[in-house]
Coordinates of C-alpha atoms in Angstrom, one line a residue:
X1 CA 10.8 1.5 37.2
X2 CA 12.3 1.8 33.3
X3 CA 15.1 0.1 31.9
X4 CA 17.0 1.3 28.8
X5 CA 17.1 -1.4 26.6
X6 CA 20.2 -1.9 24.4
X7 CA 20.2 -4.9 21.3
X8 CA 21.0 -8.0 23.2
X9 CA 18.2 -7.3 25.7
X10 CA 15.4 -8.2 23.5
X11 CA 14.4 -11.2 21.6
X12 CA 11.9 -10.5 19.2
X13 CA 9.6 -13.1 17.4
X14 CA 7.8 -13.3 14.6
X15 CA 5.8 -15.9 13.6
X16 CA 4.6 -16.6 10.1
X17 CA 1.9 -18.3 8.1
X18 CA 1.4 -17.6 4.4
X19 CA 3.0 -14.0 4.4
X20 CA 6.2 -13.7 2.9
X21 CA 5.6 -10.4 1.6
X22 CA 5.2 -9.0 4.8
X23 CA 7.8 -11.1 6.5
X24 CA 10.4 -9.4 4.2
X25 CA 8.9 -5.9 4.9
X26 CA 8.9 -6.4 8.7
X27 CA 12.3 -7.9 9.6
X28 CA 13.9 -5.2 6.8
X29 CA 12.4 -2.6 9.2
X30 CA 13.2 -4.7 12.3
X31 CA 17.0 -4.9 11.3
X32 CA 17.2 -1.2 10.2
X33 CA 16.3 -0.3 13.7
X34 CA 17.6 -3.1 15.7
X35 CA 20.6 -4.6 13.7
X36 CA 22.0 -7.2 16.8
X37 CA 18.9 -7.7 18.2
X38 CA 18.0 -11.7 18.5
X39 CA 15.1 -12.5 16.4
X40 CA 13.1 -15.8 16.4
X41 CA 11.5 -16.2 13.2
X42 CA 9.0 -19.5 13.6
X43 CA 7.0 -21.0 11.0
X44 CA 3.0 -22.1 12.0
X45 CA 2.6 -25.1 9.6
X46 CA 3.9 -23.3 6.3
X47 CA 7.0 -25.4 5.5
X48 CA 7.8 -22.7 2.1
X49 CA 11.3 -23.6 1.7
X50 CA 11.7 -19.6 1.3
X51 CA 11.9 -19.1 5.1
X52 CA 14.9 -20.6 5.9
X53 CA 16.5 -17.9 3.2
X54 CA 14.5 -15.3 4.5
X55 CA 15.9 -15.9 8.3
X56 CA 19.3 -16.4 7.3
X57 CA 19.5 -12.9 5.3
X58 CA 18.4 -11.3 7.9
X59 CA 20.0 -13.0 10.7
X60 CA 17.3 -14.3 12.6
X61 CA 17.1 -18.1 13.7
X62 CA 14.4 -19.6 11.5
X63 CA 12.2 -22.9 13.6
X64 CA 9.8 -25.0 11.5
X65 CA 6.7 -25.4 13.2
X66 CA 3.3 -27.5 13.4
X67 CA 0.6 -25.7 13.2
X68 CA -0.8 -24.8 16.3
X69 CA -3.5 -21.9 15.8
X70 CA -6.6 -24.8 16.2
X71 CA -8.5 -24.8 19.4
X72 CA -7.4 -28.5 20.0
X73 CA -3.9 -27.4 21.3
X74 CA -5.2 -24.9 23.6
X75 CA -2.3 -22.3 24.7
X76 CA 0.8 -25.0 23.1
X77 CA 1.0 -21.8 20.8
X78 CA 2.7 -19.8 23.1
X79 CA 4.1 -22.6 25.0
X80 CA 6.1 -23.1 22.1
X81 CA 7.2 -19.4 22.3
X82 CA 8.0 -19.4 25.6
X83 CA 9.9 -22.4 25.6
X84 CA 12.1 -21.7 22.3
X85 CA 12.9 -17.9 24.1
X86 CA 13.8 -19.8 27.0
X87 CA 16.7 -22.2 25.3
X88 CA 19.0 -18.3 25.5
X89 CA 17.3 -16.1 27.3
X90 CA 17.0 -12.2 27.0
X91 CA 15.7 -9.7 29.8
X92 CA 12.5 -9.1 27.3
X93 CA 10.6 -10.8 24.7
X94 CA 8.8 -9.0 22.1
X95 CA 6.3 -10.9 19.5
X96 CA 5.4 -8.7 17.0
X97 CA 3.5 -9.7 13.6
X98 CA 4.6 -9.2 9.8
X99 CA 2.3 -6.1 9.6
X100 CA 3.9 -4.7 12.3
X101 CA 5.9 -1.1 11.4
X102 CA 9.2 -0.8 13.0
X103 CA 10.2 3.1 13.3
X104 CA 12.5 3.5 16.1
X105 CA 14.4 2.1 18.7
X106 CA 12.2 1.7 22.4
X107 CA 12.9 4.5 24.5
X108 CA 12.8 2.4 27.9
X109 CA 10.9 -0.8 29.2
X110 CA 8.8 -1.8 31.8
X111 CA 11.0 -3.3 35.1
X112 CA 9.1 -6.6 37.4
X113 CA 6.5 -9.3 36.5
X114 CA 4.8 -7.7 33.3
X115 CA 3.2 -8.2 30.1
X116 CA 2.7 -4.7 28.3
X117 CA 1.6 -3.3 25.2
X118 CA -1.6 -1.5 24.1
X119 CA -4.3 -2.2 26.1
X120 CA -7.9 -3.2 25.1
X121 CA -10.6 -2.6 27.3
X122 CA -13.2 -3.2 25.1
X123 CA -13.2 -5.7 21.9
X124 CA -13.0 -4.2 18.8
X125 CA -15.9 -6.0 17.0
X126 CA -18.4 -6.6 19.4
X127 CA -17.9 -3.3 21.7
X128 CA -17.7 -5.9 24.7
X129 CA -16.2 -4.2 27.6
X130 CA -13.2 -6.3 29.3
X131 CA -13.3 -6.8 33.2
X132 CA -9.6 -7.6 32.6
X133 CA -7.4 -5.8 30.1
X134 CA -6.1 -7.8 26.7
X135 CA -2.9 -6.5 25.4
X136 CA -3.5 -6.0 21.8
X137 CA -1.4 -8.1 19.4
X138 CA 0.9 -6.8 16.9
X139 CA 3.2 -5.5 19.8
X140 CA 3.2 -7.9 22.8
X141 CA 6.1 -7.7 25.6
X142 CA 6.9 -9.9 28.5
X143 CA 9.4 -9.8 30.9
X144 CA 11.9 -12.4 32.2
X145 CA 9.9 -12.5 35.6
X146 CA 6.4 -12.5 33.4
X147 CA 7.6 -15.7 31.1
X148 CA 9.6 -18.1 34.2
X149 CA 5.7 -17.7 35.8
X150 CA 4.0 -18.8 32.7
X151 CA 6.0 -21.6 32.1
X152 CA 6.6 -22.9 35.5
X153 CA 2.9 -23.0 36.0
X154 CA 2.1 -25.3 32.7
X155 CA -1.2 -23.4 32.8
X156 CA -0.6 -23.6 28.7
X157 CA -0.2 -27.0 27.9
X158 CA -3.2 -27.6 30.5
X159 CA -5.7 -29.7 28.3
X160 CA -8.7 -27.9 30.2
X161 CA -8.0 -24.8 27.5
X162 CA -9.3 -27.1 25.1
X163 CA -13.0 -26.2 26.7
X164 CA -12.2 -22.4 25.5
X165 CA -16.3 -21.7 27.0
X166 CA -15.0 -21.6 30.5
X167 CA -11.9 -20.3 30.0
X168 CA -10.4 -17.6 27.6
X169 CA -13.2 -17.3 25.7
X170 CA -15.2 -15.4 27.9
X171 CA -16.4 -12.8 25.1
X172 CA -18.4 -13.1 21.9
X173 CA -15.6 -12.2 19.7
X174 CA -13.2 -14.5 21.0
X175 CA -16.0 -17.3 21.4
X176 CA -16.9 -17.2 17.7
X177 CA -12.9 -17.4 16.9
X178 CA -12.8 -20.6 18.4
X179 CA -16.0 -21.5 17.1
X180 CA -14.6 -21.4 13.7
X181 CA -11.8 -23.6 15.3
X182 CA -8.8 -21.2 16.1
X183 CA -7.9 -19.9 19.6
X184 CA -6.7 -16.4 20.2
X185 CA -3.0 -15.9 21.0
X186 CA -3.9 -12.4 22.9
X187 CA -6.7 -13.7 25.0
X188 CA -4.6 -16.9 25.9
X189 CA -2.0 -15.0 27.0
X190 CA -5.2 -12.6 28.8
X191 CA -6.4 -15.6 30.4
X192 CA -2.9 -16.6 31.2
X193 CA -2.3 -13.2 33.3
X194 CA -5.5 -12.8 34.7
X195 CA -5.3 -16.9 36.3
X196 CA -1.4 -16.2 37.8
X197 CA -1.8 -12.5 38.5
X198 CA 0.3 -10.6 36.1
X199 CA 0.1 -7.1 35.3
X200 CA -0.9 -6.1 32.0
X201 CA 0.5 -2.5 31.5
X202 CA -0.2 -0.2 29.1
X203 CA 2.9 0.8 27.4
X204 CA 3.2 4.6 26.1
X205 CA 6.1 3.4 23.2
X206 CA 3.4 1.4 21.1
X207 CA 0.4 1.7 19.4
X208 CA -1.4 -1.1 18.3
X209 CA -5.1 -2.0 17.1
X210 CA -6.9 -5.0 15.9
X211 CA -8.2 -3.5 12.8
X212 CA -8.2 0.2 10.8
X213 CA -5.7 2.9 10.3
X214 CA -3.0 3.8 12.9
X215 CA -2.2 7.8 11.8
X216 CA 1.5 8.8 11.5
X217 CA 2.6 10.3 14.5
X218 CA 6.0 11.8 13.8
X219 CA 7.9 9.4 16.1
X220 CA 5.6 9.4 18.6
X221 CA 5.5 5.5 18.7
X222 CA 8.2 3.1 18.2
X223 CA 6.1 0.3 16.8
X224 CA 2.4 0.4 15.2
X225 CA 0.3 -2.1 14.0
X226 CA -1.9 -3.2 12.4
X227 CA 0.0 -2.2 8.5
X228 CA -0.9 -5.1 6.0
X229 CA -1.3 -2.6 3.1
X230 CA 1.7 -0.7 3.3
X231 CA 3.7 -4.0 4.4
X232 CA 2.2 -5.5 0.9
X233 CA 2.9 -2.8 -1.2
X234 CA 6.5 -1.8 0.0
X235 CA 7.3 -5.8 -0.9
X236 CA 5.7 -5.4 -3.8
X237 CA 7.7 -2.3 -5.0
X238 CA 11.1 -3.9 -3.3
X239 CA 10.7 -6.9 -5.8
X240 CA 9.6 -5.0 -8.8
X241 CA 13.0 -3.2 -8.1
X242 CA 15.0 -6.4 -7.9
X243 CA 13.1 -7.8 -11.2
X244 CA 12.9 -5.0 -13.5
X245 CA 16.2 -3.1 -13.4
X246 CA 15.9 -1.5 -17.1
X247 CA 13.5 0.5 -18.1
X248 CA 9.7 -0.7 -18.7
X249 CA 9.6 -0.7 -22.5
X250 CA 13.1 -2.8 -22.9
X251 CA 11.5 -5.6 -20.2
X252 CA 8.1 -5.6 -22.4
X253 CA 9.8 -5.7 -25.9
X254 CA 12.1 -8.2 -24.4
X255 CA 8.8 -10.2 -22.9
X256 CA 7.6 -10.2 -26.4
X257 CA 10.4 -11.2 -28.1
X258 CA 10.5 -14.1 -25.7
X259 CA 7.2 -14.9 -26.2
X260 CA 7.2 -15.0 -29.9
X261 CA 10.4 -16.9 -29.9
X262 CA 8.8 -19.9 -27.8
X263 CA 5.6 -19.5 -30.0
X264 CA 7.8 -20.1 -33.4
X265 CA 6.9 -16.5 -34.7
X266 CA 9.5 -15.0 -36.5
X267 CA 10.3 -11.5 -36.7
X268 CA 8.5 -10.7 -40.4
X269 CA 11.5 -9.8 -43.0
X270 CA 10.7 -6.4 -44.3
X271 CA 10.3 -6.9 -48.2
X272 CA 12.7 -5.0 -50.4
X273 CA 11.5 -1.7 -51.7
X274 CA 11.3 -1.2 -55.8
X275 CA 13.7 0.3 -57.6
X276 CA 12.4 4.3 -58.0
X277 CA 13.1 5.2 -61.7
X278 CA 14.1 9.0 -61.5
X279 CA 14.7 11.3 -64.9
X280 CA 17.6 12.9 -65.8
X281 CA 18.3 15.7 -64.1
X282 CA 19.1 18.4 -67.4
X283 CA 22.8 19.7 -67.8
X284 CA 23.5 22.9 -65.9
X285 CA 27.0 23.3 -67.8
X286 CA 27.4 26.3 -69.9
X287 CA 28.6 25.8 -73.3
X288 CA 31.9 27.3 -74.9
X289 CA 30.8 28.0 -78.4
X290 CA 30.4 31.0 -79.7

């Protein structure tokens, strides 16, 4: 079955680490599509005092987090998710990521005990193939039925995801990740569907990737991923908007005047010209004598 979604049947969440510049770019796009929608903006261990601003200007409800991406806390990642979505509860919960375009609104979603998205059937770097789908970050949606399993089960919190070998780490890709000391929120949440027999469903609306270039498709999809370049370089050209409002040569003469000011340099005093002696122009009057 599909549902029509409508604003206060989503929660979306974004969480961010070190990207503000694409934090900015994402929830501009989220809210231009999804004004009312509930947003839950949580911070992984980057306490920039800038994210508080940046939730409350774009109405989403900003949580400070610990950092949570090393292996040592196993799945408390998207425990954490799953428990803050929980606290006012939506039909559907979207994570997305900063680099995540926005285009349009979702068209319908899936109905029963679900987590959809893109699927990945085979990793991206190693060309593994996947007895079990992943549902490839950048667009991940549970359901309500999907989320009350998760949690009730505490399969998340178990301390046994700490040995990631015999658990979601079951191909190279992911086993080098956590090698390197970081877990993988999409195989987690893989691992977490697979062991409580959820459906992962592809979901036509979305097109995500781990890595390259997702093609413009006229409205095809309603979210794509992955964007980092555009996301940086829209921010860029947003705050280079809002910091240089007169024209280029003003805001350089300006900067050098600045500067020369605070170095002690004077403007030089232009020295007087010399006088220009000029001759006498001769007389041009006619004269009356005869």
């Amino acid at each position: 079955m599909m549902y029509r979604p409508h604003d206060n049947d989503i929660t979306f969440y974004l969480q961010v680490y070190r990207d503000v510049r694409e934090a900015k770019w994402c929830l501009a796009n989220l809210r231009r599509v999804y004004p009312n929608a509930k947003v839950l903006m949580v911070s992984d261990g980057d306490d920039n005092p800038v994210w508080p601003k940046i939730a409350q200007r774009h109405n989403a409800r900003y949580v400070a987090g610990a950092r949570l991406y090393a292996t040592e806390y196993g799945g408390r990642m998207i425990q954490r998710m799953l428990d803050l979505y929980a606290e006012n509860p939506t039909p559907y919960l979207v994570k997305i990521d900063t680099d995540t375009w926005v285009h349009r609104r979702l068209r319908y979603l899936p109905t029963g005990c679900k987590v959809f998205g893109t699927l990945e059937w085979v990793t991206w770097a190693g060309q593994e193939p996947l007895g079990y789908p992943n549902v490839q970050g950048g667009f991940v949606g549970y359901t309500r039925e999907a989320i009350t399993l998760m949690r009730s089960s505490k399969l998340l919190v178990s301390t046994r995801l700490q040995d990631y070998d015999n658990t979601y780490a079951d191909v190279a890709d992911i086993r080098r990740r956590a090698e390197r000391g970081m877990v993988s929120f999409d195989f987690l949440t893989r691992y977490a569907c697979k062991a409580l027999g959820i459906t992962c469903e592809e979901y036509d609306e979305v097109k995500s990737q781990y890595r390259g270039w997702v093609p413009e498709t006229d409205g095809q999809f309603a979210f794509t991923h992955p964007h980092k370049e555009i996301a940086s370089r829209s921010a860029l050209s947003r705050l280079a908007r809002e910091v240089i409002p007169t024209p280029v040569k003003a805001q350089i003469q300006q900067a050098v005047t600045t500067a020369q000011s605070l170095a002690g340099i004077s403007k030089p005093v232009p020295k007087p010209r010399p006088a220009v002696k000029r001759r006498p122009r001769p007389s041009t009057a006619r004269s009356d004598a005869a």
